[in-house]
Amino acid sequence: MQYKSQMVAKPYFIGALVLFVAQILFGLIMGLQYVVGDFLFPHIPFNVARMVHTNALIVWLLMGFMGAAYYMVPEESECELYSPKLALIMFWIFLAAAGLTVVGYLAVPYATLAKITGNDLLPTMGREFLEQPTITKIGIVVVALAFLFNLSMTFLKGRKTSITTVMLLGLWGLAIMFLFSFVNPDNLVRDKFYWWWVVHLWVEGVWELILGAILAFVLIKITGVDREVIEKWLYVIITLSLITGLIGTGHHYFWIGTPEYWQWLGSVFSALEPVPFFAMTLFAFNMVNRRRREHPNRAATLWALGTGVMSFLGAGVWGFLHTLSPVNYYTHGTQITAAHGHMAFYGAYVMVVLTIISYAMPLMRGRAANSNASQVLEMWGFWLMTISMVFITLFLTGAGILQVWLQRVSTTPMGFMATQDQVALFYWLREGTGLVFMIGLAVYLFSFFKDGKSAA
Amino acid sequence: MSASFSTSAARNIFFGGTVFFVLMFLALTYDTEQKLPQRDQRAQLANPAVAAGKRVWENNNCIGCHTLLGEGAYFAPELGNVYKRRGPDFIKAWIKSQPTGVPGRRQMPNFHLTDKELDDLVAFLKYASEINTANWPPNVEG
Ligand code: HEM
Ligand code: HEM
Ligand SMILES: [Fe+2]
């Protein structure tokens, strides 16, 4: 760590990991409700658990990105952060807003929350992933603006590298696309059309810039490969992301009332979306193979390589699986979607945040890398979580294939609920694997407390 | 990557390519907006019950368990076509009689909706079921 102000990243990383735990706990609750339908009913209905699960995920990834930016930008710019104090204040505001929102979800019925937060004045609630009360959304915008101001000022006064340029473009894009969460026409088709401008243009658009920039930063540090080479890769990858991903949005415009030419455009462009993810895999492996130093932090190297592989599997392979419109006609909105959503979010965004945490946390705690014992534990956490996620994905895919077959392909289609009963075995297997994931997360977190200092 | 291909060339391709595809996407959005009136049943929005029903749908977070035109959660049945599958009276009776309380079965909460809210919701679901979705879902089970 070269600049004191990089330390503001630390609370962001810790906050992110705390929310990660909450996310997984509520995932396990839902996983059980899938098979024991009345579990915790009426105290925590499924939809409430789902909001906590998905919103905690999004917020902790945002915190991870913010922490990453606060760590990377001063070091790349070769100057202190514009205002470390503002960064810390914003952290607490963000955490409080997230905490209050979760309390709101759990403490009162959603309709009550909508009423007391004045949703009818500017209705934005009740849409998937955007369930937050309008006031929370405004809070997110305020935090994001303060964050972007702080980083952009730092960027402007210091050295401008390709990595910070791409990172800031991605973060500005993230904030700008989020403004579409305030667009909620009564016309359902238009509502859905612009809803995807937040969801798809995040994960298959601007977030890929952030992903690429974080990965590039960590790879420069741990491999010592020339910046020139890494930055070229970075630009090639993000170019591929945007030229496929923008019109690739069309893979969500097949069946929501939009014109049918989207079936062609969406299928063709999104079928190319795996290419940048594959480039990311090659990038990570190539750079590590050409390394000029043996960095003592082997765990961070493992996370970086893991991101390369798992993002390709989750987004690239599992995305391609259901992205052509004739296939999507049958798989749309089934467990296949859930399978893909899990591995893509984990493989790309969870893993890249854990990569930067793995690299930066030891440095912020005053050492180049953790002790061998601590790294071994961290790597156990890596393998337990990653392998569990592979199996969760496989079980959900199994459930999805059966579901499609029984409910949609069959000449005597079964009803939704009857079909769910038929595939319960897969849900049990998913829940068991989810428990292993939780154990992996516990081992991972424990590695932070394991005598870190003794080496390096 | 080869040395003859410079970082600044890569950067220029990135900015050029991005601007081009953003403009393409905006043009397609414009074209879509022009064509939507033929498919999206917007005439039904003249009935205020439809928008009011959408608010009931949103304010109770129905999407947290159900899909609507295939988007949402996968815990409970597709509702984009429920109007066609079950009809208005069944829908209202169903919502009023929740939760079933059958042990071990997935439970839907009771939202204590008024008769007006139920009618609005049904108007919204009827509207949703008449949007031209290119023949999706494959059959009435959703
Ligand atoms: C890291 C990148 C990605 C993430 C995090 C991600 C995540 C998700 C999530 C969460 C959904 C479900 C949205 C909902 O609830 O309705 C989804 C849907 C979908 N994704 Fe991705 N995705 C990624 C990349 C991709 C790629 C590269 C492709 C194509 C090659 C793809 C194809 C699809 C398709 C076709 C759907 C719609 C599924 C349906 O019709 O139900 N995704 N994605
Ligand atoms: C490990 C235990 C986990 C369990 C048991 C679990 C369970 C679930 C369940 C039951 C749902 C709701 C599916 C539905 O709508 O019917 C869900 C949704 C979701 N979960 Fe998890 N989850 C776990 C971990 C994770 C992790 C680690 C991530 C992110 C990396 C994640 C990301 C998501 C996303 C993005 C959705 C929305 C999917 C969509 O809309 O397609 N979950 N999860
Ligand atoms: Fe997408």
XYZ file of C-alpha atoms in Angstrom, chain A residues 89-398:
310
model
C -19.018 9.324 5.720
C -20.535 7.820 2.593
C -19.683 4.338 3.767
C -21.704 4.789 6.951
C -24.603 6.386 5.116
C -24.647 3.532 2.622
C -24.478 0.889 5.336
C -27.219 2.577 7.378
C -29.482 2.905 4.335
C -28.958 -0.748 3.450
C -29.542 -1.831 7.047
C -32.718 0.238 7.436
C -34.072 -1.082 4.162
C -33.526 -4.678 5.240
C -35.188 -3.948 8.593
C -38.097 -2.463 6.645
C -38.394 -5.604 4.512
C -38.409 -7.854 7.561
C -40.397 -5.786 10.035
C -43.510 -4.743 8.130
C -45.516 -6.079 5.185
C -44.180 -4.763 1.887
C -47.399 -2.851 1.183
C -46.947 -1.005 4.481
C -43.369 -0.179 3.569
C -44.582 1.138 0.224
C -47.145 3.289 1.979
C -44.941 4.791 4.671
C -42.184 5.583 2.185
C -44.651 7.311 -0.129
C -44.281 4.977 -3.075
C -47.403 6.393 -4.721
C -45.712 9.779 -5.113
C -43.051 8.290 -7.383
C -43.776 4.582 -7.804
C -40.561 2.632 -8.345
C -41.049 -0.317 -5.979
C -42.207 -3.874 -6.518
C -40.029 -4.714 -9.513
C -37.443 -7.483 -9.370
C -34.081 -6.346 -7.928
C -35.449 -2.789 -7.668
C -37.645 -3.468 -4.643
C -35.990 -0.769 -2.519
C -38.244 2.088 -1.384
C -37.900 5.138 -3.616
C -36.168 6.999 -0.799
C -33.509 4.285 -0.593
C -32.987 4.552 -4.334
C -32.468 8.291 -3.965
C -29.997 7.560 -1.169
C -28.089 5.200 -3.448
C -27.863 7.927 -6.081
C -26.556 10.448 -3.530
C -23.908 8.019 -2.246
C -22.909 7.144 -5.797
C -22.569 10.783 -6.802
C -20.411 11.638 -3.788
C -18.300 8.571 -4.514
C -17.872 9.451 -8.179
C -17.065 13.062 -7.353
C -14.388 11.961 -4.911
C -12.779 9.542 -7.351
C -13.067 11.751 -10.401
C -11.321 14.600 -8.540
C -8.552 12.191 -7.588
C -8.337 10.974 -11.172
C -8.132 14.512 -12.535
C -5.304 15.613 -10.278
C -3.113 12.553 -10.794
C -1.653 10.187 -13.377
C -4.300 8.894 -15.798
C -3.890 5.224 -16.614
C -6.015 3.006 -18.796
C -7.074 1.063 -15.727
C -8.466 4.073 -13.902
C -10.051 5.381 -17.099
C -11.903 2.104 -17.633
C -12.794 1.748 -13.959
C -14.285 5.231 -13.816
C -16.149 4.777 -17.083
C -17.650 1.611 -15.668
C -18.607 3.263 -12.392
C -20.135 6.313 -14.059
C -22.029 3.986 -16.354
C -23.261 2.022 -13.359
C -24.648 5.182 -11.745
C -26.191 6.487 -14.951
C -27.926 3.220 -15.815
C -29.302 3.045 -12.269
C -31.273 6.215 -13.003
C -33.532 4.039 -15.152
C -34.774 2.445 -11.935
C -36.861 5.605 -11.575
C -38.523 4.945 -14.934
C -41.687 2.954 -14.307
C -44.338 3.489 -16.987
C -47.829 2.083 -16.447
C -47.381 0.416 -19.817
C -46.026 -2.982 -18.759
C -44.085 -3.542 -21.969
C -42.256 -0.237 -21.669
C -41.703 -0.838 -17.965
C -39.998 -4.133 -18.761
C -38.103 -2.686 -21.718
C -36.374 -0.034 -19.602
C -36.047 -2.242 -16.534
C -33.475 -4.232 -18.509
C -31.482 -1.063 -19.071
C -30.606 -1.317 -15.404
C -30.275 -5.070 -15.077
C -28.792 -6.236 -18.369
C -26.775 -3.109 -19.148
C -25.253 -3.472 -15.711
C -24.134 -7.092 -15.698
C -23.492 -7.464 -19.403
C -22.368 -3.904 -19.980
C -20.795 -1.421 -17.612
C -20.017 -3.887 -14.837
C -17.800 -5.772 -17.268
C -15.637 -2.653 -17.477
C -15.291 -2.674 -13.696
C -14.574 -6.406 -13.745
C -11.892 -5.981 -16.397
C -10.265 -3.037 -14.641
C -10.067 -4.779 -11.253
C -8.689 -7.935 -12.824
C -6.129 -5.959 -14.828
C -4.994 -4.081 -11.722
C -4.509 -7.230 -9.675
C -2.760 -9.015 -12.559
C -0.257 -6.178 -12.986
C 0.522 -6.328 -9.290
C 0.864 -10.054 -8.876
C 2.523 -10.959 -12.183
C 4.703 -7.937 -12.873
C 3.858 -8.193 -16.581
C 4.238 -4.940 -18.526
C 1.406 -2.519 -18.021
C 1.395 -1.903 -21.794
C 0.460 -5.530 -22.493
C -2.201 -5.729 -19.803
C -3.838 -2.468 -20.824
C -4.103 -3.591 -24.416
C -5.867 -6.770 -23.329
C -8.176 -4.719 -21.160
C -9.273 -2.509 -24.044
C -9.802 -5.460 -26.355
C -11.929 -7.259 -23.758
C -14.179 -4.332 -22.961
C -14.575 -3.475 -26.636
C -15.853 -7.008 -27.220
C -18.139 -6.702 -24.189
C -19.892 -3.595 -25.378
C -20.210 -4.408 -29.064
C -21.885 -7.705 -28.185
C -23.642 -6.747 -24.957
C -25.451 -3.571 -25.996
C -27.581 -5.073 -28.726
C -27.358 -8.360 -26.831
C -29.959 -6.768 -24.531
C -32.306 -8.108 -27.181
C -32.177 -11.580 -25.579
C -34.624 -10.141 -23.045
C -36.900 -8.701 -25.713
C -38.172 -11.981 -27.155
C -41.476 -12.453 -25.279
C -42.419 -9.236 -23.520
C -44.409 -7.611 -26.289
C -41.498 -6.065 -28.198
C -41.162 -6.398 -32.022
C -40.117 -9.814 -33.247
C -36.942 -8.685 -35.013
C -35.422 -8.737 -31.537
C -35.466 -12.542 -31.754
C -32.826 -12.293 -34.453
C -30.844 -9.394 -33.088
C -30.914 -10.664 -29.521
C -29.943 -14.204 -30.483
C -27.064 -13.230 -32.773
C -25.468 -10.529 -30.641
C -25.893 -12.296 -27.314
C -24.516 -15.511 -28.808
C -21.278 -13.528 -29.194
C -21.304 -12.330 -25.585
C -19.292 -15.340 -24.372
C -16.346 -14.126 -26.487
C -15.224 -11.346 -24.113
C -15.633 -13.731 -21.180
C -13.431 -16.254 -22.932
C -10.911 -13.506 -23.630
C -10.949 -12.805 -19.897
C -10.021 -16.438 -19.170
C -7.165 -16.340 -21.655
C -6.048 -13.018 -20.273
C -5.811 -14.258 -16.684
C -3.959 -17.462 -17.589
C -1.641 -15.809 -20.073
C -0.563 -13.120 -17.679
C 0.024 -15.553 -14.838
C 2.050 -17.823 -17.132
C 4.195 -14.902 -18.265
C 4.732 -13.651 -14.721
C 7.999 -11.944 -13.925
C 7.829 -12.420 -10.182
C 6.574 -14.923 -7.659
C 4.147 -12.916 -5.631
C 3.833 -14.293 -2.089
C 0.035 -13.922 -2.218
C -0.870 -17.188 -3.943
C -4.467 -16.960 -2.774
C -5.031 -13.758 -4.737
C -3.585 -15.416 -7.848
C -5.993 -18.303 -7.367
C -8.971 -15.948 -7.097
C -7.885 -14.084 -10.233
C -7.588 -17.301 -12.243
C -10.846 -18.542 -10.754
C -12.634 -15.395 -11.897
C -11.376 -15.975 -15.413
C -12.665 -19.539 -15.520
C -15.918 -19.211 -13.594
C -17.121 -16.053 -15.293
C -16.706 -17.808 -18.609
C -18.597 -20.856 -17.364
C -21.408 -18.957 -15.662
C -21.936 -16.061 -18.031
C -20.462 -17.504 -21.210
C -21.449 -21.160 -21.239
C -24.599 -21.059 -19.083
C -25.640 -17.805 -20.748
C -25.230 -19.267 -24.227
C -27.213 -22.318 -23.192
C -30.506 -20.414 -23.174
C -29.826 -17.294 -25.201
C -30.984 -18.381 -28.665
C -34.651 -17.482 -29.015
C -35.894 -20.966 -30.039
C -34.317 -22.373 -26.869
C -35.334 -19.450 -24.705
C -38.937 -19.960 -25.790
C -38.912 -23.059 -23.585
C -36.470 -22.078 -20.850
C -37.584 -18.477 -20.226
C -38.251 -17.918 -16.533
C -37.431 -21.437 -15.328
C -34.829 -22.949 -13.031
C -32.435 -22.755 -15.995
C -32.527 -18.986 -15.569
C -31.826 -19.361 -11.854
C -28.929 -21.736 -12.547
C -27.324 -19.244 -14.910
C -28.009 -16.275 -12.620
C -26.185 -17.998 -9.772
C -23.066 -19.100 -11.560
C -22.738 -15.870 -13.554
C -23.061 -13.593 -10.537
C -20.736 -15.751 -8.499
C -18.162 -16.450 -11.198
C -17.869 -12.902 -12.436
C -18.729 -10.382 -9.765
C -18.464 -12.204 -6.451
C -15.127 -13.685 -7.444
C -13.629 -10.457 -8.741
C -14.550 -8.662 -5.522
C -13.010 -11.498 -3.515
C -9.931 -11.211 -5.755
C -9.316 -7.575 -4.919
C -10.092 -8.208 -1.255
C -7.631 -11.081 -1.239
C -4.961 -8.891 -2.788
C -5.592 -5.652 -0.888
C -6.588 -6.740 2.605
C -3.175 -8.111 3.650
C -1.535 -4.926 2.356
C -3.931 -2.789 4.349
C -3.072 -4.890 7.375
C 0.622 -4.171 6.876
C 1.978 -7.229 5.048
C 2.523 -8.259 1.436
C 0.629 -11.483 1.988
C -0.877 -13.512 4.776
C 0.921 -16.407 6.444
C 0.929 -19.736 4.712
C -1.585 -21.153 7.192
C -3.990 -18.322 6.570
C -3.653 -18.620 2.802
C -4.284 -22.334 2.948
C -7.539 -21.675 4.779
C -8.496 -18.986 2.292
C -7.875 -21.423 -0.560
C -10.042 -24.015 1.175
C -12.749 -21.385 1.243
C -12.184 -20.765 -2.467
C -12.559 -24.414 -3.392
C -15.507 -25.134 -1.115
C -17.490 -22.151 -2.363
C -16.552 -22.568 -5.994
C -17.221 -26.288 -6.194
C -20.500 -25.848 -4.301
C -21.541 -23.210 -6.780
C -20.769 -25.556 -9.664
C -23.003 -28.200 -8.113
C -25.772 -25.736 -7.222
C -25.758 -24.740 -10.867
C -25.813 -28.343 -12.064
C -28.712 -29.278 -9.744
C -30.732 -26.251 -10.790
C -30.021 -27.067 -14.415
C -31.285 -30.601 -13.820
